[in-house]
Amino acid sequence: MPDVLDVSPYDALLLLSFGGPEGPDDVVPFLENVTRGRGIPKERLKEVGQHYFLFGGVSPINDQNRALLDALRKDFAEHGLDLPVYWGNRNWAPYLTDTLREMVRDGRRRVLVLATSAYASYSGCRQYRENLADALADLEAEGLELPKVDKLRHYFNHPGFVEPMVDGVVRSLAELPEEVRGRAHIAFCTHSIPTSAADTSGPVEEHGDGGAYVRQHLDVAQVIADAVRERTGVDHPWQLVYQSRSGAPHTPWLEPDICDHLEERHAAGVPAVVMAPIGFVSDHMEVLYDLDTEARAKAEELGLPVRRSATVGADPRFAAAVRDLVLERAGDERGQEVAPCALGALGADHNLCPVGCCPARAPRPAAAGADSPYA
């Protein structure tokens, strides 16, 4: 048996994700959870829910999280890391508050959180921290002893996250017809967010045009493009593009949209495109619908050969990366000198979100940061 790795002071890991419906009857209630407080009529939610109804009313994200849980538990056990792994969601069962309550009743007192979002942004980081604060407030109101909660750093440039994506792009290029493969373009795809949210993403000193959100994606895209060139011998042109825009039409969001980008590349004479969803951990609904359905339909309309590369999902290298991040954070908490692992030009991200990092439009308490009310 391997030696037991030291994860003190932590006694649990929480996988924190978005959640999704698991049947047709769940779709509208799920969307009501997602949009609570925005005053969106139920009829509009039913229209939005058509994306889910195309897939039987089931989001793949929960099964993908179950697969990641299995991969994490397997990796931890094989490497002697004695750390139970729990799972909670923001918007569907198992709900975050219920999972934290279970953890408290199981005696967990120092909790690390792995969010299924690799980059800095309000919706990808601070909103999860706000959800943690809300859940802790609920437990406090119930008279329960609160655990101390920390969030693992952003892992967008960890080799265990990046290397599976490199493999995916190389495989997708190989699937293209040989006559267009060498001149194929790579569209690195991520979720569009309002430009105002992008500009204020990351610590205050990183705010500006696109903020940390855009810089982090561009850095990862460059790392992947360089690795693909080394593997294939071809320097493929690439661009960072966006998808899954929502919200009011008059609000500026990051562009170009993937479908517009396919039209532009086709008009410019590009013979084929690989869509690489680097902004997503798994093949959930926004990948299956926005890329595999909408963008693929646009490509077929144009007569443009496209392939979509895989997300990281439950790849064993990603599970190993999480183990590495856990040990890194535990060592740092014990006051040891640690050497964070990161590719690209930006280096490892901060362990503790500073004050002013990815601010909300209306300030709300957020746990697991320098401004946390639950120290």
PDB file of N, CA and C in Angstrom, residues 172-227:
ATOM      1  N   SER A 172      -8.731  15.582 -33.015  1.00  0.00           N
ATOM      2  CA  SER A 172      -9.729  16.194 -33.901  1.00  0.00           C
ATOM      3  C   SER A 172      -9.106  16.601 -35.235  1.00  0.00           C
ATOM      4  N   LEU A 173      -7.898  17.119 -35.216  1.00  0.00           N
ATOM      5  CA  LEU A 173      -7.213  17.449 -36.460  1.00  0.00           C
ATOM      6  C   LEU A 173      -7.023  16.195 -37.316  1.00  0.00           C
ATOM      7  N   ALA A 174      -6.653  15.097 -36.653  1.00  0.00           N
ATOM      8  CA  ALA A 174      -6.417  13.847 -37.373  1.00  0.00           C
ATOM      9  C   ALA A 174      -7.696  13.301 -38.006  1.00  0.00           C
ATOM     10  N   GLU A 175      -8.853  13.679 -37.449  1.00  0.00           N
ATOM     11  CA  GLU A 175     -10.135  13.201 -37.988  1.00  0.00           C
ATOM     12  C   GLU A 175     -10.589  13.983 -39.214  1.00  0.00           C
ATOM     13  N   LEU A 176      -9.982  15.130 -39.464  1.00  0.00           N
ATOM     14  CA  LEU A 176     -10.355  15.925 -40.633  1.00  0.00           C
ATOM     15  C   LEU A 176      -9.823  15.269 -41.910  1.00  0.00           C
ATOM     16  N   PRO A 177     -10.504  15.500 -43.029  1.00  0.00           N
ATOM     17  CA  PRO A 177      -9.970  14.986 -44.295  1.00  0.00           C
ATOM     18  C   PRO A 177      -8.533  15.466 -44.515  1.00  0.00           C
ATOM     19  N   GLU A 178      -7.702  14.589 -45.031  1.00  0.00           N
ATOM     20  CA  GLU A 178      -6.283  14.891 -45.160  1.00  0.00           C
ATOM     21  C   GLU A 178      -6.028  16.137 -46.002  1.00  0.00           C
ATOM     22  N   GLU A 179      -6.857  16.374 -47.008  1.00  0.00           N
ATOM     23  CA  GLU A 179      -6.616  17.488 -47.915  1.00  0.00           C
ATOM     24  C   GLU A 179      -6.851  18.856 -47.272  1.00  0.00           C
ATOM     25  N   VAL A 180      -7.557  18.898 -46.119  1.00  0.00           N
ATOM     26  CA  VAL A 180      -7.792  20.185 -45.449  1.00  0.00           C
ATOM     27  C   VAL A 180      -7.103  20.257 -44.087  1.00  0.00           C
ATOM     28  N   ARG A 181      -6.587  19.157 -43.611  1.00  0.00           N
ATOM     29  CA  ARG A 181      -6.059  19.086 -42.244  1.00  0.00           C
ATOM     30  C   ARG A 181      -4.946  20.098 -41.983  1.00  0.00           C
ATOM     31  N   GLY A 182      -4.004  20.201 -42.892  1.00  0.00           N
ATOM     32  CA  GLY A 182      -2.840  21.052 -42.646  1.00  0.00           C
ATOM     33  C   GLY A 182      -3.156  22.528 -42.594  1.00  0.00           C
ATOM     34  N   ARG A 183      -4.273  22.930 -43.193  1.00  0.00           N
ATOM     35  CA  ARG A 183      -4.648  24.356 -43.198  1.00  0.00           C
ATOM     36  C   ARG A 183      -5.832  24.645 -42.261  1.00  0.00           C
ATOM     37  N   ALA A 184      -6.142  23.689 -41.387  1.00  0.00           N
ATOM     38  CA  ALA A 184      -7.283  23.860 -40.476  1.00  0.00           C
ATOM     39  C   ALA A 184      -7.012  24.959 -39.453  1.00  0.00           C
ATOM     40  N   HIS A 185      -8.067  25.628 -39.093  1.00  0.00           N
ATOM     41  CA  HIS A 185      -8.049  26.701 -38.088  1.00  0.00           C
ATOM     42  C   HIS A 185      -8.571  26.133 -36.767  1.00  0.00           C
ATOM     43  N   ILE A 186      -8.028  26.597 -35.644  1.00  0.00           N
ATOM     44  CA  ILE A 186      -8.499  26.167 -34.329  1.00  0.00           C
ATOM     45  C   ILE A 186      -9.269  27.319 -33.683  1.00  0.00           C
ATOM     46  N   ALA A 187     -10.520  27.068 -33.340  1.00  0.00           N
ATOM     47  CA  ALA A 187     -11.345  28.045 -32.619  1.00  0.00           C
ATOM     48  C   ALA A 187     -11.408  27.603 -31.160  1.00  0.00           C
ATOM     49  N   PHE A 188     -10.682  28.284 -30.300  1.00  0.00           N
ATOM     50  CA  PHE A 188     -10.719  27.986 -28.869  1.00  0.00           C
ATOM     51  C   PHE A 188     -11.962  28.647 -28.276  1.00  0.00           C
ATOM     52  N   CYS A 189     -12.879  27.827 -27.767  1.00  0.00           N
ATOM     53  CA  CYS A 189     -14.208  28.304 -27.367  1.00  0.00           C
ATOM     54  C   CYS A 189     -14.329  28.380 -25.844  1.00  0.00           C
ATOM     55  N   THR A 190     -15.004  29.432 -25.395  1.00  0.00           N
ATOM     56  CA  THR A 190     -15.354  29.542 -23.985  1.00  0.00           C
ATOM     57  C   THR A 190     -16.673  30.290 -23.852  1.00  0.00           C
ATOM     58  N   HIS A 191     -17.184  30.311 -22.629  1.00  0.00           N
ATOM     59  CA  HIS A 191     -18.465  30.964 -22.365  1.00  0.00           C
ATOM     60  C   HIS A 191     -18.311  32.475 -22.478  1.00  0.00           C
ATOM     61  N   SER A 192     -19.175  33.105 -23.258  1.00  0.00           N
ATOM     62  CA  SER A 192     -19.197  34.563 -23.287  1.00  0.00           C
ATOM     63  C   SER A 192     -19.761  35.082 -21.968  1.00  0.00           C
ATOM     64  N   ILE A 193     -19.237  36.210 -21.532  1.00  0.00           N
ATOM     65  CA  ILE A 193     -19.760  36.902 -20.357  1.00  0.00           C
ATOM     66  C   ILE A 193     -19.847  38.384 -20.701  1.00  0.00           C
ATOM     67  N   PRO A 194     -20.625  39.179 -19.948  1.00  0.00           N
ATOM     68  CA  PRO A 194     -20.666  40.614 -20.224  1.00  0.00           C
ATOM     69  C   PRO A 194     -19.263  41.214 -20.186  1.00  0.00           C
ATOM     70  N   THR A 195     -18.993  42.132 -21.080  1.00  0.00           N
ATOM     71  CA  THR A 195     -17.659  42.742 -21.110  1.00  0.00           C
ATOM     72  C   THR A 195     -17.339  43.433 -19.787  1.00  0.00           C
ATOM     73  N   SER A 196     -18.357  43.960 -19.111  1.00  0.00           N
ATOM     74  CA  SER A 196     -18.113  44.606 -17.818  1.00  0.00           C
ATOM     75  C   SER A 196     -17.640  43.591 -16.782  1.00  0.00           C
ATOM     76  N   ALA A 197     -18.174  42.363 -16.839  1.00  0.00           N
ATOM     77  CA  ALA A 197     -17.740  41.314 -15.923  1.00  0.00           C
ATOM     78  C   ALA A 197     -16.343  40.836 -16.283  1.00  0.00           C
ATOM     79  N   ALA A 198     -16.050  40.745 -17.581  1.00  0.00           N
ATOM     80  CA  ALA A 198     -14.708  40.347 -18.001  1.00  0.00           C
ATOM     81  C   ALA A 198     -13.678  41.382 -17.557  1.00  0.00           C
ATOM     82  N   ASP A 199     -13.993  42.653 -17.749  1.00  0.00           N
ATOM     83  CA  ASP A 199     -13.039  43.714 -17.429  1.00  0.00           C
ATOM     84  C   ASP A 199     -12.701  43.786 -15.954  1.00  0.00           C
ATOM     85  N   THR A 200     -13.591  43.318 -15.093  1.00  0.00           N
ATOM     86  CA  THR A 200     -13.337  43.356 -13.642  1.00  0.00           C
ATOM     87  C   THR A 200     -13.030  41.969 -13.083  1.00  0.00           C
ATOM     88  N   SER A 201     -12.690  41.021 -13.945  1.00  0.00           N
ATOM     89  CA  SER A 201     -12.360  39.682 -13.470  1.00  0.00           C
ATOM     90  C   SER A 201     -10.935  39.641 -12.944  1.00  0.00           C
ATOM     91  N   GLY A 202     -10.737  38.803 -11.912  1.00  0.00           N
ATOM     92  CA  GLY A 202      -9.424  38.700 -11.297  1.00  0.00           C
ATOM     93  C   GLY A 202      -9.197  39.783 -10.265  1.00  0.00           C
ATOM     94  N   PRO A 203      -8.002  39.827  -9.658  1.00  0.00           N
ATOM     95  CA  PRO A 203      -7.672  40.869  -8.683  1.00  0.00           C
ATOM     96  C   PRO A 203      -7.737  42.259  -9.305  1.00  0.00           C
ATOM     97  N   VAL A 204      -7.861  43.273  -8.471  1.00  0.00           N
ATOM     98  CA  VAL A 204      -8.040  44.650  -8.942  1.00  0.00           C
ATOM     99  C   VAL A 204      -6.931  45.066  -9.905  1.00  0.00           C
ATOM    100  N   GLU A 205      -5.698  44.659  -9.613  1.00  0.00           N
ATOM    101  CA  GLU A 205      -4.581  45.079 -10.459  1.00  0.00           C
ATOM    102  C   GLU A 205      -4.624  44.443 -11.850  1.00  0.00           C
ATOM    103  N   GLU A 206      -5.454  43.422 -12.030  1.00  0.00           N
ATOM    104  CA  GLU A 206      -5.583  42.780 -13.341  1.00  0.00           C
ATOM    105  C   GLU A 206      -6.822  43.259 -14.095  1.00  0.00           C
ATOM    106  N   HIS A 207      -7.589  44.178 -13.506  1.00  0.00           N
ATOM    107  CA  HIS A 207      -8.774  44.689 -14.178  1.00  0.00           C
ATOM    108  C   HIS A 207      -8.372  45.538 -15.385  1.00  0.00           C
ATOM    109  N   GLY A 208      -9.233  45.564 -16.364  1.00  0.00           N
ATOM    110  CA  GLY A 208      -8.945  46.298 -17.592  1.00  0.00           C
ATOM    111  C   GLY A 208      -9.591  45.586 -18.756  1.00  0.00           C
ATOM    112  N   ASP A 209      -9.043  45.748 -19.930  1.00  0.00           N
ATOM    113  CA  ASP A 209      -9.634  45.208 -21.149  1.00  0.00           C
ATOM    114  C   ASP A 209      -9.637  43.679 -21.114  1.00  0.00           C
ATOM    115  N   GLY A 210     -10.796  43.100 -20.798  1.00  0.00           N
ATOM    116  CA  GLY A 210     -10.930  41.646 -20.733  1.00  0.00           C
ATOM    117  C   GLY A 210     -10.542  41.039 -19.408  1.00  0.00           C
ATOM    118  N   GLY A 211      -9.803  41.784 -18.586  1.00  0.00           N
ATOM    119  CA  GLY A 211      -9.440  41.308 -17.259  1.00  0.00           C
ATOM    120  C   GLY A 211      -8.725  39.969 -17.287  1.00  0.00           C
ATOM    121  N   ALA A 212      -8.700  39.316 -16.117  1.00  0.00           N
ATOM    122  CA  ALA A 212      -8.037  38.023 -15.994  1.00  0.00           C
ATOM    123  C   ALA A 212      -8.727  36.959 -16.830  1.00  0.00           C
ATOM    124  N   TYR A 213     -10.035  37.085 -17.018  1.00  0.00           N
ATOM    125  CA  TYR A 213     -10.789  36.062 -17.743  1.00  0.00           C
ATOM    126  C   TYR A 213     -10.241  35.875 -19.155  1.00  0.00           C
ATOM    127  N   VAL A 214     -10.101  36.955 -19.889  1.00  0.00           N
ATOM    128  CA  VAL A 214      -9.602  36.860 -21.258  1.00  0.00           C
ATOM    129  C   VAL A 214      -8.125  36.493 -21.272  1.00  0.00           C
ATOM    130  N   ARG A 215      -7.326  37.114 -20.398  1.00  0.00           N
ATOM    131  CA  ARG A 215      -5.882  36.825 -20.384  1.00  0.00           C
ATOM    132  C   ARG A 215      -5.619  35.352 -20.089  1.00  0.00           C
ATOM    133  N   GLN A 216      -6.345  34.776 -19.154  1.00  0.00           N
ATOM    134  CA  GLN A 216      -6.133  33.372 -18.815  1.00  0.00           C
ATOM    135  C   GLN A 216      -6.478  32.468 -19.991  1.00  0.00           C
ATOM    136  N   HIS A 217      -7.579  32.733 -20.660  1.00  0.00           N
ATOM    137  CA  HIS A 217      -7.954  31.919 -21.816  1.00  0.00           C
ATOM    138  C   HIS A 217      -6.943  32.054 -22.955  1.00  0.00           C
ATOM    139  N   LEU A 218      -6.493  33.270 -23.211  1.00  0.00           N
ATOM    140  CA  LEU A 218      -5.513  33.468 -24.271  1.00  0.00           C
ATOM    141  C   LEU A 218      -4.209  32.741 -23.957  1.00  0.00           C
ATOM    142  N   ASP A 219      -3.823  32.748 -22.688  1.00  0.00           N
ATOM    143  CA  ASP A 219      -2.580  32.076 -22.296  1.00  0.00           C
ATOM    144  C   ASP A 219      -2.687  30.567 -22.505  1.00  0.00           C
ATOM    145  N   VAL A 220      -3.823  29.986 -22.093  1.00  0.00           N
ATOM    146  CA  VAL A 220      -4.028  28.549 -22.275  1.00  0.00           C
ATOM    147  C   VAL A 220      -4.107  28.204 -23.759  1.00  0.00           C
ATOM    148  N   ALA A 221      -4.798  29.016 -24.539  1.00  0.00           N
ATOM    149  CA  ALA A 221      -4.899  28.758 -25.972  1.00  0.00           C
ATOM    150  C   ALA A 221      -3.521  28.748 -26.611  1.00  0.00           C
ATOM    151  N   GLN A 222      -2.663  29.671 -26.206  1.00  0.00           N
ATOM    152  CA  GLN A 222      -1.309  29.711 -26.764  1.00  0.00           C
ATOM    153  C   GLN A 222      -0.514  28.469 -26.383  1.00  0.00           C
ATOM    154  N   VAL A 223      -0.653  28.041 -25.130  1.00  0.00           N
ATOM    155  CA  VAL A 223       0.038  26.830 -24.682  1.00  0.00           C
ATOM    156  C   VAL A 223      -0.412  25.627 -25.519  1.00  0.00           C
ATOM    157  N   ILE A 224      -1.723  25.497 -25.728  1.00  0.00           N
ATOM    158  CA  ILE A 224      -2.243  24.360 -26.494  1.00  0.00           C
ATOM    159  C   ILE A 224      -1.794  24.447 -27.947  1.00  0.00           C
ATOM    160  N   ALA A 225      -1.869  25.636 -28.538  1.00  0.00           N
ATOM    161  CA  ALA A 225      -1.457  25.799 -29.932  1.00  0.00           C
ATOM    162  C   ALA A 225       0.018  25.449 -30.108  1.00  0.00           C
ATOM    163  N   ASP A 226       0.856  25.868 -29.157  1.00  0.00           N
ATOM    164  CA  ASP A 226       2.285  25.541 -29.229  1.00  0.00           C
ATOM    165  C   ASP A 226       2.506  24.040 -29.120  1.00  0.00           C
ATOM    166  N   ALA A 227       1.769  23.395 -28.209  1.00  0.00           N
ATOM    167  CA  ALA A 227       1.911  21.949 -28.039  1.00  0.00           C
ATOM    168  C   ALA A 227       1.436  21.190 -29.273  1.00  0.00           C
TER     169      ALA A 227
END
